[in-house]
């Protein structure tokens, strides 16, 4: 598993477990955004054949995840919420922009980090949730998300020197860790646990 700078406390699982429909809605929207982000990278880099082929597969898989998660949400009587801005994803892109070396490299490394964080959260949910249906859903998505994370790391190394990628991964991993540590709680896949005035991490 990709190293993360700030590991999530299991207390986060207990808190999201109290609001499963909100978590499922947020998670489904994350899958939809992941598919859209893969498609946008393809459209911006049409000449990069390995990227086009790899991300076409990622996009299809993210839509399949969306279909499964939204199916569970609907079966439980829930409905998708609005796709609001995410303090996590937006914060990460903002942090990358402040120290940008190359936009494609940053998009690949940020995507790699988001997959890594999602994988960490899926693992926690699969391990600690008492709701067996949801625990199994998260467990069953892990292999696919681990494959996405590995693909983003591979694509970064396909187009940039290893030393440059390793340095940027370390820089953005530190930014990601600091960001997730300061986010407050919301029933969202990428929320934090920090005490704060108002939790507004609905993504
Ligand atoms: Fe996914
Ligand atoms: Fe993914």
Coordinates of C-alpha atoms in Angstrom, one line a residue, residues 13-109:
X13 CA -15.4 4.6 11.0
X14 CA -17.6 4.6 14.1
X15 CA -18.7 8.1 13.2
X16 CA -19.5 7.5 9.5
X17 CA -21.2 4.2 10.4
X18 CA -23.9 6.3 12.0
X19 CA -24.8 7.9 8.7
X20 CA -24.5 5.1 6.0
X21 CA -26.8 6.8 3.4
X22 CA -24.8 10.0 3.5
X23 CA -21.5 8.0 3.2
X24 CA -22.9 6.0 0.3
X25 CA -24.1 9.1 -1.5
X26 CA -20.7 10.8 -1.1
X27 CA -18.9 7.6 -2.1
X28 CA -21.0 7.2 -5.2
X29 CA -20.2 10.8 -6.2
X30 CA -16.5 10.2 -5.6
X31 CA -16.6 7.3 -8.1
X32 CA -18.4 9.5 -10.6
X33 CA -15.8 12.2 -10.2
X34 CA -13.0 9.7 -10.5
X35 CA -14.4 8.5 -13.9
X36 CA -14.8 12.1 -15.0
X37 CA -11.2 12.9 -14.0
X38 CA -9.8 9.9 -15.9
X39 CA -11.8 11.1 -19.0
X40 CA -10.5 14.6 -18.6
X41 CA -6.9 13.4 -18.4
X42 CA -7.5 11.4 -21.6
X43 CA -8.9 14.4 -23.4
X44 CA -5.9 16.6 -22.4
X45 CA -3.3 14.0 -23.4
X46 CA -4.6 12.3 -26.6
X47 CA -1.2 11.6 -27.9
X48 CA -0.1 9.6 -24.9
X49 CA -1.2 6.1 -25.9
X50 CA -0.4 4.3 -22.6
X51 CA -2.3 6.9 -20.6
X52 CA -5.3 6.9 -23.0
X53 CA -5.6 3.1 -22.8
X54 CA -5.0 2.8 -19.1
X55 CA -7.3 5.6 -18.1
X56 CA -10.1 4.3 -20.4
X57 CA -10.0 1.2 -18.3
X58 CA -10.0 3.2 -15.1
X59 CA -13.0 5.2 -16.2
X60 CA -15.0 2.1 -17.0
X61 CA -14.1 0.6 -13.7
X62 CA -15.0 3.8 -11.7
X63 CA -18.4 3.9 -13.5
X64 CA -18.9 0.2 -12.5
X65 CA -18.1 1.2 -8.9
X66 CA -20.6 4.1 -9.2
X67 CA -23.3 1.7 -10.5
X68 CA -22.7 -0.7 -7.6
X69 CA -22.6 1.9 -4.8
X70 CA -25.6 3.8 -6.1
X71 CA -27.4 0.5 -6.4
X72 CA -26.8 -0.2 -2.6
X73 CA -27.8 3.4 -1.8
X74 CA -31.1 3.1 -3.8
X75 CA -31.9 -0.3 -2.3
X76 CA -31.6 1.2 1.1
X77 CA -34.1 4.0 0.2
X78 CA -31.4 6.8 -0.2
X79 CA -30.9 9.1 -3.1
X80 CA -27.8 10.8 -4.5
X81 CA -27.0 14.2 -2.9
X82 CA -25.7 17.1 -4.9
X83 CA -22.1 17.0 -6.1
X84 CA -20.7 19.7 -3.9
X85 CA -17.1 20.9 -3.9
X86 CA -14.8 18.7 -1.8
X87 CA -12.5 20.4 0.7
X88 CA -10.2 17.4 0.3
X89 CA -9.8 17.2 -3.4
X90 CA -9.9 20.9 -3.9
X91 CA -7.4 21.4 -1.1
X92 CA -5.0 18.9 -2.6
X93 CA -5.2 20.5 -6.1
X94 CA -4.7 23.9 -4.6
X95 CA -1.6 22.7 -2.6
X96 CA -0.2 21.1 -5.8
X97 CA -0.7 24.3 -7.8
X98 CA 1.3 26.4 -5.2
X99 CA 4.5 24.4 -5.9
X100 CA 3.8 23.2 -9.4
X101 CA 6.6 21.7 -11.6
X102 CA 4.4 20.1 -14.2
X103 CA 0.6 19.9 -14.5
X104 CA 0.4 16.4 -15.8
X105 CA 2.8 15.1 -13.2
X106 CA 0.8 16.7 -10.5
X107 CA -2.5 15.4 -11.8
X108 CA -1.1 11.8 -11.8
X109 CA 0.5 12.1 -8.4

